[in-house]
Short mmCIF file of C-alpha atoms in Angstrom, two decimals:
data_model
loop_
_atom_site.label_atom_id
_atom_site.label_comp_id
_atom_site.label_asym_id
_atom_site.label_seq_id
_atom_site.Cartn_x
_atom_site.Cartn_y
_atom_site.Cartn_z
CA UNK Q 1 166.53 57.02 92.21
CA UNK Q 2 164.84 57.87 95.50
CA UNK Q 3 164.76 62.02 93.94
CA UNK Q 4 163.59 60.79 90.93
CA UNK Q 5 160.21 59.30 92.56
CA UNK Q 6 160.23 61.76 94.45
CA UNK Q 7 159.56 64.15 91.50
CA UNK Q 8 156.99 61.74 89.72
CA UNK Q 9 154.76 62.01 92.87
CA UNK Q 10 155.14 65.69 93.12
CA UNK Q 11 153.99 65.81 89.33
CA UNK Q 12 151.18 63.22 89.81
CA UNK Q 13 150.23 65.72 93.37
CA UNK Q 14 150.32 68.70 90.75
CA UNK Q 15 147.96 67.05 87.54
CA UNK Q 16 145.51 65.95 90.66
CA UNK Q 17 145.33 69.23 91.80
CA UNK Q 18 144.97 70.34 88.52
CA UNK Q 19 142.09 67.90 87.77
CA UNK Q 20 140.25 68.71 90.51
CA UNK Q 21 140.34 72.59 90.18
CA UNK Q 22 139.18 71.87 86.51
CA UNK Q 23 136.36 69.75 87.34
CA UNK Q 24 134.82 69.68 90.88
CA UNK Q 25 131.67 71.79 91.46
CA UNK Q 26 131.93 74.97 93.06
CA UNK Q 27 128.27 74.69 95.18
CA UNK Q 28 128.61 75.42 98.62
CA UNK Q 29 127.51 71.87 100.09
CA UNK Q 30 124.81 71.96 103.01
CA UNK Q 31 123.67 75.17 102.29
CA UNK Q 32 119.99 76.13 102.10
CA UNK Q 33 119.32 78.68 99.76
CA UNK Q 34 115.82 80.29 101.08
CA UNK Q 35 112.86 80.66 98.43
CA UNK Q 36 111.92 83.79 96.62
CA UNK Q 37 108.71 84.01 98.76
CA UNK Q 38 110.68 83.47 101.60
CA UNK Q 39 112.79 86.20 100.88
CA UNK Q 40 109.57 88.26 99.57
CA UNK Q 41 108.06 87.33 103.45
CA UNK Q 42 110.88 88.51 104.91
CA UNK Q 43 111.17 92.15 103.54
CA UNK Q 44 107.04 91.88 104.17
CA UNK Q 45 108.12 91.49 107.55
CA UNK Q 46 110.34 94.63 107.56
CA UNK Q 47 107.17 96.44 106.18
CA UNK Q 48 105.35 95.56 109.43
CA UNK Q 49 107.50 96.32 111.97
CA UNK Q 50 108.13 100.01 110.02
CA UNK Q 51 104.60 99.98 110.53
CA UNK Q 52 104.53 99.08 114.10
CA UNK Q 53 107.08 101.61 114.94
CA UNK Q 54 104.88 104.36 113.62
CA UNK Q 55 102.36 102.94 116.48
CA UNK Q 56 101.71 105.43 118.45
CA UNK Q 57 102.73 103.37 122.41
CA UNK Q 58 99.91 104.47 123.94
CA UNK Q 59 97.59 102.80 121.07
CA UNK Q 60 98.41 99.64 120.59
CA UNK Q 61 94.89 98.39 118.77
CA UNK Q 62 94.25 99.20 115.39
CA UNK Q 63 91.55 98.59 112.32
CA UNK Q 64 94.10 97.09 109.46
CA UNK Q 65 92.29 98.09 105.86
CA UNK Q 66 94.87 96.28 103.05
CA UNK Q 67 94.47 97.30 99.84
CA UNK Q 68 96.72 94.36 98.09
CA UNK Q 69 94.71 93.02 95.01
CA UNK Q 70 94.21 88.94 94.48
CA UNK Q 71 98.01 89.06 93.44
CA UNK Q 72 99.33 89.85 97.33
CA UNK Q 73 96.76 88.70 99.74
CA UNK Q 74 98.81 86.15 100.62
CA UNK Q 75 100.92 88.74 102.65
CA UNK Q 76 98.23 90.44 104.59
CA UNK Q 77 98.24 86.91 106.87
CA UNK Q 78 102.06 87.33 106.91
CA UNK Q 79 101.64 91.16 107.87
CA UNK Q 80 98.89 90.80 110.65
CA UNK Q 81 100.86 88.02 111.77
CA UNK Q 82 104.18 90.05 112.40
CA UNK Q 83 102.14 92.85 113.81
CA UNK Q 84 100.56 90.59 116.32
CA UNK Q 85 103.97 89.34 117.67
CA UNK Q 86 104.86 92.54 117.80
CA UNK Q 87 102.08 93.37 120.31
CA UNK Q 88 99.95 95.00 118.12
CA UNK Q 89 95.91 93.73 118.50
CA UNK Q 90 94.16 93.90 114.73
CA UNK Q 91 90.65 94.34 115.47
CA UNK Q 92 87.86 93.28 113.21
CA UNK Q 93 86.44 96.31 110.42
CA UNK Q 94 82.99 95.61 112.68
CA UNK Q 95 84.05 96.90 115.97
CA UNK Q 96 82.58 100.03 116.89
CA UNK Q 97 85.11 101.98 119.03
CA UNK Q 98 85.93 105.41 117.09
CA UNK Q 99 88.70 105.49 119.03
CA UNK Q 100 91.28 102.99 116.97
CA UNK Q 101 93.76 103.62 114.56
CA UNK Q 102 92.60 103.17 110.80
CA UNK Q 103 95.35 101.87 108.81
CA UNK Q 104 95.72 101.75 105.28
CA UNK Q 105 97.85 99.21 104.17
CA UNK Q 106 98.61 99.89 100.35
CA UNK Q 107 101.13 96.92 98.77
CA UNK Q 108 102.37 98.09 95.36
CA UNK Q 109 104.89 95.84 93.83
CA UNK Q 110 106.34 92.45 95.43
CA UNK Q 111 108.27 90.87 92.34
CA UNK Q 112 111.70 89.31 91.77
CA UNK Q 113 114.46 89.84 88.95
CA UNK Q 114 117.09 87.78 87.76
CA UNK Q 115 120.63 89.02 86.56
CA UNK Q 116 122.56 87.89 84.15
CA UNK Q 117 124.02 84.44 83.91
CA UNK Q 118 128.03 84.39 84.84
CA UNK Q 119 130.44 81.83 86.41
CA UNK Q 120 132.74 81.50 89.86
CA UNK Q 121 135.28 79.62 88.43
CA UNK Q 122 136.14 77.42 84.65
CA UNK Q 123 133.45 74.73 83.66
CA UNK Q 124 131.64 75.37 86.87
CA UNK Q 125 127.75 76.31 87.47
CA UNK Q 126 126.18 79.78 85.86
CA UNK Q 127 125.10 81.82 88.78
CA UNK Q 128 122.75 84.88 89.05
CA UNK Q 129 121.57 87.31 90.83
CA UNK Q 130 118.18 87.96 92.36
CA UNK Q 131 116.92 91.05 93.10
CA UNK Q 132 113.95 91.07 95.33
CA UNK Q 133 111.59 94.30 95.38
CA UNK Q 134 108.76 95.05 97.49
CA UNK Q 135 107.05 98.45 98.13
CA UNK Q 136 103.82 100.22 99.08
CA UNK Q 137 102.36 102.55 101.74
CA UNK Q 138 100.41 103.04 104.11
CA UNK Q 139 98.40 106.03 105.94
CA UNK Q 140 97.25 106.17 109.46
CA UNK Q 141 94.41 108.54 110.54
CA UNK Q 142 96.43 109.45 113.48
CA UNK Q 143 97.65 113.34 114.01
CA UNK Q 144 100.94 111.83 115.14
CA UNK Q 145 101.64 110.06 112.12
CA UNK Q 146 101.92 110.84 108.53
CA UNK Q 147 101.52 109.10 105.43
CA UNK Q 148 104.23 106.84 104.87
CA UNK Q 149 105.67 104.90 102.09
CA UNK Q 150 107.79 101.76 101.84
CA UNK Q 151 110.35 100.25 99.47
CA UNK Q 152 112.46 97.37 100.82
CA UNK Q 153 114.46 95.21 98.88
CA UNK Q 154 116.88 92.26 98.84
CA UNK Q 155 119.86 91.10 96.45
CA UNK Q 156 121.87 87.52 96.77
CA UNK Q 157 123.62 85.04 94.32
CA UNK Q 158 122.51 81.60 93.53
CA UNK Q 159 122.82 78.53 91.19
CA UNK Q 160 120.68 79.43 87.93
CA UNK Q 161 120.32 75.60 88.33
CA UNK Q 162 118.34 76.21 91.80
CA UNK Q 163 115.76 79.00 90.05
CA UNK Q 164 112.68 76.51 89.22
CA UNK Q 165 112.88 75.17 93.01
CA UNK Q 166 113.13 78.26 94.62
CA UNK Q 167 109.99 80.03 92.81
CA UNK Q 168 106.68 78.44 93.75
CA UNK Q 169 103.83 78.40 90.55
CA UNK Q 170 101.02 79.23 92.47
CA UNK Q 171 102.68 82.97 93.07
CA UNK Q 172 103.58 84.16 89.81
CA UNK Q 173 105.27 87.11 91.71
CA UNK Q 174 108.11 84.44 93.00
CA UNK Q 175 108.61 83.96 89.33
CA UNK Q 176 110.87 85.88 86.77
CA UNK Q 177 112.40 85.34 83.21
CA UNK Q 178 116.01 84.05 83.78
CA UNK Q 179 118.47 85.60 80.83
CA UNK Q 180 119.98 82.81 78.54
CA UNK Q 181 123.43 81.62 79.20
CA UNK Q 182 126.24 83.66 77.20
CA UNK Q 183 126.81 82.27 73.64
CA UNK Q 184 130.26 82.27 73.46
CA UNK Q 185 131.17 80.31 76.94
CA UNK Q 186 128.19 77.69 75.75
CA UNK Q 187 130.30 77.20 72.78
CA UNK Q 188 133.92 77.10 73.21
CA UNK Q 189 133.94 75.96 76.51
CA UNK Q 190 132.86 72.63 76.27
CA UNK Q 191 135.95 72.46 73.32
CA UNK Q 192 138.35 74.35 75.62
CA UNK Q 193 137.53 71.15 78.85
CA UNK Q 194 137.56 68.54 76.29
CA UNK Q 195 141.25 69.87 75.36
CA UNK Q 196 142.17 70.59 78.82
CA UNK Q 197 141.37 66.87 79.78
CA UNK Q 198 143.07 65.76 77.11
CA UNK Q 199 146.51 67.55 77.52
CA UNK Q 200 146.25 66.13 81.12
CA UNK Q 201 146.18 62.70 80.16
CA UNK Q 202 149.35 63.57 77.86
CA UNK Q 203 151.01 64.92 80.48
CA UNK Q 204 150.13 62.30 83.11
CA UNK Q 205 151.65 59.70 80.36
CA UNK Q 206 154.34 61.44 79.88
CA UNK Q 207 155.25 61.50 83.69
CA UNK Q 208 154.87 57.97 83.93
CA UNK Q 209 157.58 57.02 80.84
CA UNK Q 210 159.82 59.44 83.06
#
């Protein structure tokens, strides 16, 4: 009698486990997925210090000239702002000494793109990727230095669930067209967790009449 219950709770252990790989959500809990302009801040960053590190050390104060359009001015703040830290002084396009570095600061592209929609596990969340892109150049009328050019970019996987929070409105270039989730999992899966539910609450039945 006593290996007989024995067995029944080692089936009810196994339908549980069953149950739970069928139905619990695979999202990483607590994490904090940063957003696209985060990321896009981030590789604007990595333009910067490239930038800095072209710096000649023994001129550290430069005339910054950013040809960005309306689309990208919001990372010419981000960009001065790195290259301050960095101990590089920005000095206003009125100062008079011939002396400074003129810099050029060209950005190109800043834009994100979605991959297409898949799963981690059975009847769990569509996930994507993003790829992040962001590229330009810029030319220094230093003898030292030559024309440069810069293309940084940035790829991760997140929850296509996540996509409208992460992009921001008022920067369309945080924004991209996400690719509709594949037909045939839309369809048949939904029939194929409807019978998998079902066949467990045959076999939990079953157990019990044991």
């Amino acid at each position: 009698m006593k290996d007989k219950k024995q067995a029944i709770s080692l089936d009810y252990l196994i339908l549980l486990s069953f149950l739970f790989f069928l139905f619990s959500p695979n999202k990483s809990i607590g994490q904090v997925t940063p957003t696209n302009l985060e990321i896009l801040y981030k590789l604007a960053d990595s333009a910067a210090y490239n930038l800095a590190d072209q710096i000649p050390v023994s001129q550290k104060k430069i005339k910054l000239n950013f040809v960005v359009g309306n689309s990208y001015k919001i990372f010419a703040d981000k960009i001065i702002t790195t290259l301050t830290n960095d101990g590089i002084k920005i000095l206003s396009e009125n100062s008079k000494d011939s002396s400074l570095i003129i810099v050029n600061f060209t950005i190109d592209n800043a834009k994100v793109l979605y991959g297409a929609l898949f799963k981690k596990s059975f009847l769990g969340d569509f996930y994507t990727t993003r790829d992040f892109i962001f590229s330009g150049s810029y030319i220094l009328n230093s003898s030292d230095v030559k024309p440069s050019n810069f293309n940084f970019s940035y790829t991760d996987t997140v929850a296509s669930s996540d996509i409208k929070n992460l992009e921001n409105p008022s920067y369309p270039f945080t924004q991209a067209q996400l690719p509709a989730e594949p037909f045939i999992s839309s369809i048949y899966e939904p029939v194929i967790a409807v019978g998998a539910a079902a066949l467990t609450v045959i076999l939990f039945f079953t157990v019990r009449s044991k």
